[in-house]
Structures are given as structure tokens and as C-alpha cells.
Amino acid sequence: MEPSAREPLVRTGSSSYQTFPGSTSKRLDKEYLRSLHNERLYLAVFAAVLGNFSFGFALVYPSPVIPALEAHPDPALRLDQHTASWFGSVFTLGAAAGGLSTMLLNDLLGRKLSIMFSAVPSALGLALLAGAQGFPMLLLGRILTGYAGGVTSASIPVYISEISHPGVRGMLGACPQLMAVLGSLILYALGLVLDWRWLAVAGEVPVLIMIILLCFMPSSPRFLLSQGKEGEALRSLCWLRGRDTDYGREYEQIKDSVRKQRAEYDAALVGLVRLFSVAIAAASMDKAGRKILLFVSAGVMLVSNLTMGLYVHFEPAAPNGTAANETLGSSARLPAEPTNYITLIPLLATMLFIMGYAMGWGPITWLLMSEILPLKARGVASGLCVVVSWLTAFTLTQFFLRVVDSFGLEVPFLFFALISAGNILFTGCCVPETKGSSLEQIESFFRTGRRSFMR
């Protein structure tokens, strides 16, 4: 269904797009959203977020497994303090590599096929863990499951946002985090009744269900349009919205939006920084120690957030819309060079933050969680830690834009800078150095408060 010739052409900046008639656009939008059939959309989202379920499952797999392997009778599989550290942290290296490769996979294969592709390393990694005969197989299994998690965590939110409509996009956008929490909780529950090999076998089930369901789901209409496949894109949107809905108008808006998109390279740069930073953390964790990396990580995040907050507060907002075009038309009056240099600050500060997080508070917190929690409470306490972590992420995602609208963009950055300062104080006062200490020594320290146990 093509837009009516009576619809006005609305201009924003230097581009234009078709929209609904001015006085009735909001009413028609609401009528259109009410007319949609969401059952197939929900099914497609469920099929995709099974990848996040597998990610959450694999992420906390070491928590119940490390104690079992530390007491394993086979020397080839028995973990010591050094190998247990690698077994827990190498997952993040795989995830960083997976996120980096997704920048190519998302554009070459598409969002849906990228998620389906993640099933290959996920299934292979879990199979290696289930049938491991030595530490190299355990390590490779963790790397592969981490790689799959990196691919899914980068592809699934994009797929969901591109197939969803505004009426449910916020709700469906929270599903990946919720499914990751559910995957972690199921892992802890199964860990009470299954040994470490059968836990890996159980992890194959959601991977298999995901790959089967996704075979029947459509690709993202936006991706198909970006590839010039207009007929397939229209059929995809028809399947998602329902044949008897007015999906043609939404299709034209999506088509116009895709036409105005540019290719960007910031994501590639960010991915490289993240991979490099995680590699530094993995290589130095057992040499420099956990606490020094946490201090450096929090300090870097403090500086980057403070820089972003001050930049947003003191740098005048750039004009947009038609005014932006008028400003560009008289750009001879503006000092071009200084402005170009100043606008690099957000990108540099963002890369600095990602580097700081990836080299400390990202991977080390998960390792410390498995080290410092007492054996009797490790399953329950680990599950609670994961739940709090993901629910916090969900809460921040939900309220970020509201805070920005009410108080300004600088407020969240200054708030996170304050949190980073609190991280430094918390690390100095409460976090023990666990480098080179056995789990028994760590537990004795928390039970008695005597640092002599940590030597």
C-alpha cells in the first residue's frame, strides 16, 4: 500500500521523509499500533532471546563447576588457583572477539543469520566442556561459548529493535537482559542436581530450540532494505505486522530511513579497544593482582565519565533541523578547526571508559564472585549477584532517557563518575587481594578477618 499523494513532505535537516497528514498523524499512528497483531513478533523475539538465555547460562557456568574441578580426581582436569582463574576469565576474551566479529557478520549475514551462526560455536563449546579430557579442552570450550555470547549480545538487541514497532519496542528491548538472568538462574538450579558435564549437555537444549525456531522467522526488514531486497523486506514486515494491517506506510518510513543511513566506523574502533583491554586484564590478572586492576579500572572510568559530564555541560549544543542548515550555510563565520578537535572528546572519552571497564570491573568482578563467596552459599549468592547486576542494568536502561529529559545529559555521566569514585573507596576498604590464594584461604579471611590467611 503506497502513501497517498496528499501526504505532506516533511523536512528535517538536509533530508526528507513521508509522514502522515499533519493534523491526524498522531491519531493514525495510535490506530495503526492498535491494529497490529503481535503474536508473530513475540515469537520471533522469543526465538532470538534464547541466545541471551544461553549467554547467561554460559557466563556463570564456572561458578558451580570450579569447586567440582578443583577436587577432581583426574590430574588432567583438576584446577589449581591459576588454571581456575583462566577458566573463569577467558570467557570474556571470547566475548570480546565475538562482539568484534559481529561488526562484519551483522552486515554480511544479517542480524538473524548472525544469531543463528552463534549456535555453531555455542554448541561446539558446550560439547567440548561436556566431553573434556583435559584443561585445553575446557579452555577452548569456554572461549567458544564466550565467542557465541559476544555475537548474540551484539546481534540480538539490533534484531529486536529492527523488527519491533514503537508500541512494544521498549518492553521487548528489555527481554535480552531478562533472559540472560533467567539463563543464569537455571544454571544455578540445575547445578544442584547435575554434575558439571551434564550441565554443559543441558546448555545445548536452548541452542537447539533457538536454531530450529529461527529457521522459520523473518530477517530484519531494515537489513533486507539495506541490501536492496525490497520485495523480501515487504514480505518480512507483512509477516511481522499481519497481512490485514496498514503495514505499507511503516514500510515506506523504514525504506526512507534506510536510504538516509551512513556507514560508520566508530563501532570497529570501540571493539578493538575492548578486545585489547580485556587481553591486558587476562594477561596481568595473576601478575599485577586483582586490586590494582580494579583501582586502575575505576580511576579510568571516573576520568572518562567526569570528562563527558563536563563536556556536555560546558560545550554548547549544536543546532539541529532547519537551523542547522542555516548555520552550515554561514559556516565561514565559525572557527572550524577548534570545533572539529573538541568534538573528538566524546569518542575519546567513550573509548577510555570501555578500556577502563574491560580491563577491570568487567571481567574481574565475575572472577571475584566465584572466589570470595563461601562454598555453602556460592550457588544462591552467585545467583543473587547476577540478578542484581542485570536488574540494575535494566533499571538504568529504563530511566536513562527520563533523567536526561528532566535534568540534562551531563547528570548521568556525573552520577556514574560518583559511582566510580565509590568503587575506588570500596576496593580499598573491602576487597581483599586474592592473587595466589586458595579458595580456602579466602574463605578463612572472611570468616576471621585475619589477613595472615591470605599470605
GROMACS .gro file of N, CA and C in nm, residues 7-149:
model
  429
    7GLU      N    1  -0.018   1.332   0.122
    7GLU     CA    2   0.064   1.339   0.243
    7GLU      C    3   0.176   1.440   0.223
    8PRO      N    4   0.199   1.525   0.323
    8PRO     CA    5   0.300   1.630   0.310
    8PRO      C    6   0.440   1.572   0.317
    9LEU      N    7   0.532   1.647   0.257
    9LEU     CA    8   0.673   1.611   0.262
    9LEU      C    9   0.737   1.693   0.372
   10VAL      N   10   0.783   1.628   0.479
   10VAL     CA   11   0.839   1.697   0.596
   10VAL      C   12   0.990   1.692   0.588
   11ARG      N   13   1.054   1.805   0.610
   11ARG     CA   14   1.199   1.812   0.602
   11ARG      C   15   1.261   1.824   0.741
   12THR      N   16   1.365   1.745   0.764
   12THR     CA   17   1.442   1.754   0.888
   12THR      C   18   1.589   1.762   0.850
   13GLY      N   19   1.654   1.875   0.878
   13GLY     CA   20   1.791   1.890   0.836
   13GLY      C   21   1.797   1.895   0.685
   14SER      N   22   1.886   1.811   0.628
   14SER     CA   23   1.904   1.808   0.484
   14SER      C   24   1.831   1.694   0.419
   15SER      N   25   1.750   1.619   0.495
   15SER     CA   26   1.682   1.503   0.441
   15SER      C   27   1.532   1.518   0.458
   16SER      N   28   1.457   1.430   0.391
   16SER     CA   29   1.312   1.437   0.397
   16SER      C   30   1.254   1.300   0.410
   17TYR      N   31   1.129   1.291   0.457
   17TYR     CA   32   1.062   1.163   0.467
   17TYR      C   33   0.912   1.184   0.462
   18GLN      N   34   0.842   1.080   0.417
   18GLN     CA   35   0.696   1.086   0.412
   18GLN      C   36   0.640   1.062   0.552
   19THR      N   37   0.537   1.135   0.586
   19THR     CA   38   0.474   1.115   0.715
   19THR      C   39   0.324   1.121   0.697
   20PHE      N   40   0.249   1.096   0.804
   20PHE     CA   41   0.104   1.103   0.797
   20PHE      C   42   0.059   1.248   0.788
   21PRO      N   43  -0.062   1.274   0.744
   21PRO     CA   44  -0.112   1.412   0.738
   21PRO      C   45  -0.097   1.481   0.872
   22GLY      N   46  -0.052   1.606   0.868
   22GLY     CA   47  -0.010   1.676   0.989
   22GLY      C   48  -0.106   1.671   1.104
   23SER      N   49  -0.232   1.708   1.086
   23SER     CA   50  -0.323   1.720   1.198
   23SER      C   51  -0.370   1.587   1.254
   24THR      N   52  -0.359   1.480   1.175
   24THR     CA   53  -0.411   1.350   1.219
   24THR      C   54  -0.303   1.245   1.233
   25SER      N   55  -0.173   1.287   1.228
   25SER     CA   56  -0.066   1.188   1.229
   25SER      C   57  -0.063   1.107   1.356
   26LYS      N   58  -0.079   1.174   1.473
   26LYS     CA   59  -0.074   1.101   1.599
   26LYS      C   60  -0.191   1.005   1.612
   27ARG      N   61  -0.311   1.051   1.571
   27ARG     CA   62  -0.427   0.965   1.581
   27ARG      C   63  -0.412   0.842   1.492
   28LEU      N   64  -0.361   0.862   1.370
   28LEU     CA   65  -0.342   0.750   1.281
   28LEU      C   66  -0.234   0.656   1.333
   29ASP      N   67  -0.130   0.709   1.392
   29ASP     CA   68  -0.025   0.625   1.449
   29ASP      C   69  -0.083   0.534   1.556
   30LYS      N   70  -0.164   0.590   1.645
   30LYS     CA   71  -0.224   0.509   1.752
   30LYS      C   72  -0.318   0.405   1.695
   31GLU      N   73  -0.396   0.444   1.592
   31GLU     CA   74  -0.486   0.348   1.530
   31GLU      C   75  -0.408   0.235   1.465
   32TYR      N   76  -0.297   0.270   1.402
   32TYR     CA   77  -0.214   0.168   1.336
   32TYR      C   78  -0.156   0.072   1.438
   33LEU      N   79  -0.106   0.125   1.548
   33LEU     CA   80  -0.045   0.040   1.651
   33LEU      C   81  -0.149  -0.053   1.713
   34ARG      N   82  -0.272  -0.002   1.731
   34ARG     CA   83  -0.377  -0.087   1.788
   34ARG      C   84  -0.420  -0.197   1.691
   35SER      N   85  -0.400  -0.174   1.563
   35SER     CA   86  -0.445  -0.272   1.463
   35SER      C   87  -0.347  -0.386   1.442
   36LEU      N   88  -0.227  -0.374   1.499
   36LEU     CA   89  -0.123  -0.473   1.471
   36LEU      C   90  -0.147  -0.603   1.548
   37HIS      N   91  -0.105  -0.713   1.487
   37HIS     CA   92  -0.109  -0.844   1.551
   37HIS      C   93   0.034  -0.877   1.594
   38ASN      N   94   0.057  -0.887   1.725
   38ASN     CA   95   0.194  -0.901   1.778
   38ASN      C   96   0.237  -1.044   1.803
   39GLU      N   97   0.150  -1.142   1.780
   39GLU     CA   98   0.184  -1.279   1.818
   39GLU      C   99   0.310  -1.327   1.747
   40ARG      N  100   0.319  -1.302   1.616
   40ARG     CA  101   0.436  -1.347   1.541
   40ARG      C  102   0.561  -1.268   1.580
   41LEU      N  103   0.543  -1.141   1.608
   41LEU     CA  104   0.656  -1.060   1.655
   41LEU      C  105   0.710  -1.115   1.786
   42TYR      N  106   0.622  -1.149   1.881
   42TYR     CA  107   0.665  -1.205   2.008
   42TYR      C  108   0.737  -1.339   1.987
   43LEU      N  109   0.689  -1.418   1.893
   43LEU     CA  110   0.754  -1.547   1.866
   43LEU      C  111   0.894  -1.526   1.811
   44ALA      N  112   0.910  -1.429   1.722
   44ALA     CA  113   1.042  -1.401   1.666
   44ALA      C  114   1.138  -1.351   1.774
   45VAL      N  115   1.088  -1.266   1.863
   45VAL     CA  116   1.172  -1.215   1.973
   45VAL      C  117   1.210  -1.329   2.066
   46PHE      N  118   1.115  -1.417   2.098
   46PHE     CA  119   1.146  -1.530   2.185
   46PHE      C  120   1.253  -1.619   2.124
   47ALA      N  121   1.241  -1.646   1.994
   47ALA     CA  122   1.342  -1.729   1.927
   47ALA      C  123   1.479  -1.665   1.936
   48ALA      N  124   1.484  -1.533   1.921
   48ALA     CA  125   1.614  -1.465   1.924
   48ALA      C  126   1.674  -1.462   2.064
   49VAL      N  127   1.591  -1.430   2.166
   49VAL     CA  128   1.647  -1.412   2.300
   49VAL      C  129   1.685  -1.544   2.366
   50LEU      N  130   1.655  -1.656   2.304
   50LEU     CA  131   1.711  -1.782   2.353
   50LEU      C  132   1.864  -1.778   2.347
   51GLY      N  133   1.918  -1.697   2.255
   51GLY     CA  134   2.062  -1.678   2.252
   51GLY      C  135   2.113  -1.608   2.377
   52ASN      N  136   2.036  -1.510   2.429
   52ASN     CA  137   2.073  -1.446   2.555
   52ASN      C  138   2.060  -1.541   2.673
   53PHE      N  139   1.961  -1.630   2.667
   53PHE     CA  140   1.949  -1.734   2.769
   53PHE      C  141   2.076  -1.818   2.774
   54SER      N  142   2.125  -1.859   2.657
   54SER     CA  143   2.248  -1.938   2.650
   54SER      C  144   2.368  -1.858   2.698
   55PHE      N  145   2.368  -1.727   2.668
   55PHE     CA  146   2.476  -1.641   2.714
   55PHE      C  147   2.481  -1.634   2.866
   56GLY      N  148   2.365  -1.611   2.929
   56GLY     CA  149   2.360  -1.609   3.076
   56GLY      C  150   2.397  -1.742   3.136
   57PHE      N  151   2.354  -1.850   3.073
   57PHE     CA  152   2.386  -1.986   3.119
   57PHE      C  153   2.537  -2.009   3.116
   58ALA      N  154   2.599  -1.974   3.002
   58ALA     CA  155   2.743  -1.999   2.987
   58ALA      C  156   2.827  -1.903   3.071
   59LEU      N  157   2.776  -1.781   3.092
   59LEU     CA  158   2.853  -1.681   3.165
   59LEU      C  159   2.887  -1.726   3.306
   60VAL      N  160   2.789  -1.785   3.377
   60VAL     CA  161   2.810  -1.824   3.516
   60VAL      C  162   2.838  -1.973   3.530
   61TYR      N  163   2.862  -2.042   3.420
   61TYR     CA  164   2.893  -2.184   3.424
   61TYR      C  165   3.008  -2.217   3.521
   62PRO      N  166   3.114  -2.134   3.529
   62PRO     CA  167   3.226  -2.169   3.619
   62PRO      C  168   3.187  -2.170   3.766
   63SER      N  169   3.084  -2.096   3.806
   63SER     CA  170   3.057  -2.083   3.949
   63SER      C  171   3.034  -2.216   4.018
   64PRO      N  172   2.945  -2.305   3.971
   64PRO     CA  173   2.932  -2.435   4.035
   64PRO      C  174   3.035  -2.537   3.987
   65VAL      N  175   3.103  -2.507   3.876
   65VAL     CA  176   3.192  -2.605   3.814
   65VAL      C  177   3.334  -2.599   3.873
   66ILE      N  178   3.382  -2.478   3.902
   66ILE     CA  179   3.519  -2.464   3.952
   66ILE      C  180   3.542  -2.544   4.081
   67PRO      N  181   3.452  -2.535   4.180
   67PRO     CA  182   3.475  -2.617   4.301
   67PRO      C  183   3.481  -2.767   4.271
   68ALA      N  184   3.397  -2.813   4.178
   68ALA     CA  185   3.399  -2.955   4.143
   68ALA      C  186   3.529  -2.994   4.075
   69LEU      N  187   3.580  -2.908   3.988
   69LEU     CA  188   3.704  -2.940   3.917
   69LEU      C  189   3.826  -2.923   4.006
   70GLU      N  190   3.818  -2.838   4.107
   70GLU     CA  191   3.931  -2.825   4.199
   70GLU      C  192   3.949  -2.952   4.283
   71ALA      N  193   3.843  -3.027   4.298
   71ALA     CA  194   3.851  -3.153   4.374
   71ALA      C  195   3.844  -3.275   4.283
   72HIS      N  196   3.864  -3.255   4.153
   72HIS     CA  197   3.852  -3.366   4.058
   72HIS      C  198   3.967  -3.465   4.077
   73PRO      N  199   3.939  -3.596   4.074
   73PRO     CA  200   4.047  -3.694   4.095
   73PRO      C  201   4.145  -3.704   3.979
   74ASP      N  202   4.103  -3.664   3.858
   74ASP     CA  203   4.192  -3.672   3.741
   74ASP      C  204   4.283  -3.550   3.737
   75PRO      N  205   4.415  -3.568   3.745
   75PRO     CA  206   4.505  -3.452   3.742
   75PRO      C  207   4.492  -3.368   3.616
   76ALA      N  208   4.453  -3.431   3.504
   76ALA     CA  209   4.441  -3.356   3.379
   76ALA      C  210   4.326  -3.256   3.383
   77LEU      N  211   4.227  -3.282   3.467
   77LEU     CA  212   4.112  -3.194   3.476
   77LEU      C  213   4.111  -3.110   3.604
   78ARG      N  214   4.196  -3.146   3.700
   78ARG     CA  215   4.194  -3.075   3.828
   78ARG      C  216   4.246  -2.933   3.809
   79LEU      N  217   4.172  -2.835   3.863
   79LEU     CA  218   4.210  -2.694   3.852
   79LEU      C  219   4.282  -2.648   3.977
   80ASP      N  220   4.389  -2.570   3.958
   80ASP     CA  221   4.452  -2.500   4.070
   80ASP      C  222   4.411  -2.353   4.063
   81GLN      N  223   4.471  -2.272   4.147
   81GLN     CA  224   4.431  -2.132   4.152
   81GLN      C  225   4.453  -2.062   4.018
   82HIS      N  226   4.566  -2.093   3.952
   82HIS     CA  227   4.599  -2.026   3.826
   82HIS      C  228   4.506  -2.070   3.714
   83THR      N  229   4.486  -2.201   3.698
   83THR     CA  230   4.401  -2.251   3.591
   83THR      C  231   4.253  -2.216   3.614
   84ALA      N  232   4.212  -2.214   3.740
   84ALA     CA  233   4.074  -2.174   3.770
   84ALA      C  234   4.049  -2.029   3.730
   85SER      N  235   4.151  -1.945   3.749
   85SER     CA  236   4.139  -1.805   3.709
   85SER      C  237   4.121  -1.793   3.558
   86TRP      N  238   4.200  -1.867   3.484
   86TRP     CA  239   4.188  -1.865   3.338
   86TRP      C  240   4.054  -1.923   3.293
   87PHE      N  241   4.010  -2.029   3.358
   87PHE     CA  242   3.884  -2.092   3.321
   87PHE      C  243   3.767  -1.995   3.339
   88GLY      N  244   3.775  -1.911   3.443
   88GLY     CA  245   3.668  -1.816   3.467
   88GLY      C  246   3.674  -1.693   3.379
   89SER      N  247   3.795  -1.646   3.348
   89SER     CA  248   3.808  -1.516   3.282
   89SER      C  249   3.820  -1.523   3.131
   90VAL      N  250   3.859  -1.638   3.076
   90VAL     CA  251   3.883  -1.645   2.932
   90VAL      C  252   3.754  -1.629   2.853
   91PHE      N  253   3.641  -1.651   2.917
   91PHE     CA  254   3.511  -1.630   2.852
   91PHE      C  255   3.499  -1.488   2.798
   92THR      N  256   3.551  -1.391   2.874
   92THR     CA  257   3.540  -1.251   2.832
   92THR      C  258   3.623  -1.223   2.708
   93LEU      N  259   3.736  -1.292   2.693
   93LEU     CA  260   3.816  -1.277   2.571
   93LEU      C  261   3.737  -1.325   2.450
   94GLY      N  262   3.673  -1.441   2.465
   94GLY     CA  263   3.590  -1.491   2.356
   94GLY      C  264   3.475  -1.397   2.326
   95ALA      N  265   3.413  -1.341   2.430
   95ALA     CA  266   3.302  -1.249   2.409
   95ALA      C  267   3.347  -1.123   2.337
   96ALA      N  268   3.466  -1.073   2.372
   96ALA     CA  269   3.518  -0.954   2.304
   96ALA      C  270   3.543  -0.983   2.157
   97ALA      N  271   3.601  -1.100   2.127
   97ALA     CA  272   3.623  -1.138   1.988
   97ALA      C  273   3.491  -1.156   1.914
   98GLY      N  274   3.392  -1.213   1.982
   98GLY     CA  275   3.261  -1.230   1.920
   98GLY      C  276   3.196  -1.097   1.888
   99GLY      N  277   3.203  -1.003   1.983
   99GLY     CA  278   3.147  -0.871   1.957
   99GLY      C  279   3.218  -0.800   1.844
  100LEU      N  280   3.350  -0.820   1.835
  100LEU     CA  281   3.427  -0.757   1.728
  100LEU      C  282   3.388  -0.814   1.592
  101SER      N  283   3.374  -0.946   1.584
  101SER     CA  284   3.341  -1.008   1.456
  101SER      C  285   3.198  -0.978   1.413
  102THR      N  286   3.112  -0.946   1.510
  102THR     CA  287   2.972  -0.917   1.476
  102THR      C  288   2.959  -0.793   1.391
  103MET      N  289   3.055  -0.701   1.400
  103MET     CA  290   3.051  -0.582   1.316
  103MET      C  291   3.051  -0.620   1.169
  104LEU      N  292   3.119  -0.729   1.135
  104LEU     CA  293   3.118  -0.778   0.998
  104LEU      C  294   3.000  -0.871   0.972
  105LEU      N  295   2.972  -0.960   1.069
  105LEU     CA  296   2.865  -1.058   1.049
  105LEU      C  297   2.730  -0.991   1.031
  106ASN      N  298   2.701  -0.886   1.109
  106ASN     CA  299   2.571  -0.820   1.101
  106ASN      C  300   2.546  -0.761   0.963
  107ASP      N  301   2.652  -0.715   0.898
  107ASP     CA  302   2.635  -0.654   0.766
  107ASP      C  303   2.647  -0.756   0.653
  108LEU      N  304   2.721  -0.864   0.676
  108LEU     CA  305   2.738  -0.965   0.572
  108LEU      C  306   2.624  -1.066   0.573
  109LEU      N  307   2.593  -1.119   0.691
  109LEU     CA  308   2.492  -1.223   0.702
  109LEU      C  309   2.354  -1.168   0.736
  110GLY      N  310   2.352  -1.056   0.804
  110GLY     CA  311   2.226  -1.005   0.857
  110GLY      C  312   2.212  -1.039   1.004
  111ARG      N  313   2.115  -0.976   1.070
  111ARG     CA  314   2.101  -0.994   1.214
  111ARG      C  315   2.057  -1.136   1.249
  112LYS      N  316   1.953  -1.186   1.177
  112LYS     CA  317   1.901  -1.319   1.210
  112LYS      C  318   2.006  -1.427   1.185
  113LEU      N  319   2.073  -1.423   1.071
  113LEU     CA  320   2.173  -1.526   1.041
  113LEU      C  321   2.294  -1.516   1.133
  114SER      N  322   2.325  -1.395   1.182
  114SER     CA  323   2.433  -1.381   1.279
  114SER      C  324   2.399  -1.453   1.409
  115ILE      N  325   2.273  -1.438   1.452
  115ILE     CA  326   2.229  -1.508   1.573
  115ILE      C  327   2.233  -1.659   1.551
  116MET      N  328   2.188  -1.703   1.433
  116MET     CA  329   2.192  -1.846   1.402
  116MET      C  330   2.336  -1.897   1.394
  117PHE      N  331   2.425  -1.815   1.340
  117PHE     CA  332   2.566  -1.853   1.332
  117PHE      C  333   2.625  -1.875   1.470
  118SER      N  334   2.581  -1.797   1.569
  118SER     CA  335   2.635  -1.811   1.704
  118SER      C  336   2.607  -1.949   1.763
  119ALA      N  337   2.507  -2.019   1.709
  119ALA     CA  338   2.476  -2.152   1.761
  119ALA      C  339   2.590  -2.250   1.735
  120VAL      N  340   2.669  -2.226   1.630
  120VAL     CA  341   2.778  -2.319   1.596
  120VAL      C  342   2.887  -2.318   1.704
  121PRO      N  343   2.950  -2.202   1.735
  121PRO     CA  344   3.049  -2.204   1.843
  121PRO      C  345   2.989  -2.236   1.979
  122SER      N  346   2.863  -2.198   2.002
  122SER     CA  347   2.800  -2.229   2.129
  122SER      C  348   2.785  -2.380   2.148
  123ALA      N  349   2.730  -2.448   2.048
  123ALA     CA  350   2.711  -2.592   2.058
  123ALA      C  351   2.844  -2.665   2.065
  124LEU      N  352   2.942  -2.621   1.986
  124LEU     CA  353   3.073  -2.685   1.987
  124LEU      C  354   3.143  -2.664   2.120
  125GLY      N  355   3.134  -2.541   2.175
  125GLY     CA  356   3.197  -2.513   2.303
  125GLY      C  357   3.137  -2.594   2.416
  126LEU      N  358   3.005  -2.604   2.419
  126LEU     CA  359   2.940  -2.684   2.522
  126LEU      C  360   2.974  -2.832   2.507
  127ALA      N  361   2.985  -2.880   2.383
  127ALA     CA  362   3.024  -3.019   2.361
  127ALA      C  363   3.166  -3.045   2.413
  128LEU      N  364   3.257  -2.950   2.391
  128LEU     CA  365   3.393  -2.965   2.443
  128LEU      C  366   3.394  -2.967   2.595
  129LEU      N  367   3.312  -2.882   2.657
  129LEU     CA  368   3.304  -2.882   2.803
  129LEU      C  369   3.247  -3.013   2.856
  130ALA      N  370   3.145  -3.064   2.787
  130ALA     CA  371   3.083  -3.187   2.833
  130ALA      C  372   3.175  -3.307   2.821
  131GLY      N  373   3.257  -3.308   2.717
  131GLY     CA  374   3.345  -3.423   2.695
  131GLY      C  375   3.491  -3.396   2.721
  132ALA      N  376   3.521  -3.291   2.799
  132ALA     CA  377   3.661  -3.251   2.820
  132ALA      C  378   3.743  -3.361   2.885
  133GLN      N  379   3.863  -3.381   2.830
  133GLN     CA  380   3.958  -3.478   2.886
  133GLN      C  381   4.080  -3.410   2.945
  134GLY      N  382   4.085  -3.280   2.936
  134GLY     CA  383   4.198  -3.205   2.990
  134GLY      C  384   4.169  -3.057   2.991
  135PHE      N  385   4.261  -2.979   3.051
  135PHE     CA  386   4.241  -2.836   3.065
  135PHE      C  387   4.231  -2.763   2.932
  136PRO      N  388   4.309  -2.800   2.828
  136PRO     CA  389   4.295  -2.730   2.699
  136PRO      C  390   4.154  -2.739   2.641
  137MET      N  391   4.088  -2.854   2.655
  137MET     CA  392   3.951  -2.866   2.605
  137MET      C  393   3.856  -2.777   2.686
  138LEU      N  394   3.877  -2.771   2.817
  138LEU     CA  395   3.796  -2.682   2.900
  138LEU      C  396   3.813  -2.536   2.858
  139LEU      N  397   3.937  -2.498   2.834
  139LEU     CA  398   3.966  -2.360   2.797
  139LEU      C  399   3.906  -2.326   2.661
  140LEU      N  400   3.922  -2.416   2.565
  140LEU     CA  401   3.867  -2.392   2.432
  140LEU      C  402   3.714  -2.386   2.436
  141GLY      N  403   3.654  -2.471   2.517
  141GLY     CA  404   3.509  -2.467   2.532
  141GLY      C  405   3.461  -2.334   2.586
  142ARG      N  406   3.533  -2.281   2.686
  142ARG     CA  407   3.495  -2.151   2.742
  142ARG      C  408   3.513  -2.038   2.641
  143ILE      N  409   3.620  -2.045   2.562
  143ILE     CA  410   3.643  -1.941   2.461
  143ILE      C  411   3.531  -1.941   2.356
  144LEU      N  412   3.494  -2.062   2.311
  144LEU     CA  413   3.391  -2.073   2.208
  144LEU      C  414   3.254  -2.027   2.260
  145THR      N  415   3.219  -2.066   2.382
  145THR     CA  416   3.090  -2.020   2.437
  145THR      C  417   3.094  -1.869   2.461
  146GLY      N  418   3.210  -1.817   2.500
  146GLY     CA  419   3.222  -1.673   2.514
  146GLY      C  420   3.209  -1.601   2.381
  147TYR      N  421   3.270  -1.659   2.276
  147TYR     CA  422   3.257  -1.601   2.143
  147TYR      C  423   3.111  -1.597   2.099
  148ALA      N  424   3.040  -1.707   2.121
  148ALA     CA  425   2.898  -1.711   2.086
  148ALA      C  426   2.820  -1.606   2.165
  149GLY      N  427   2.852  -1.590   2.293
  149GLY     CA  428   2.786  -1.489   2.374
  149GLY      C  429   2.812  -1.348   2.323
   0.00000   0.00000   0.00000
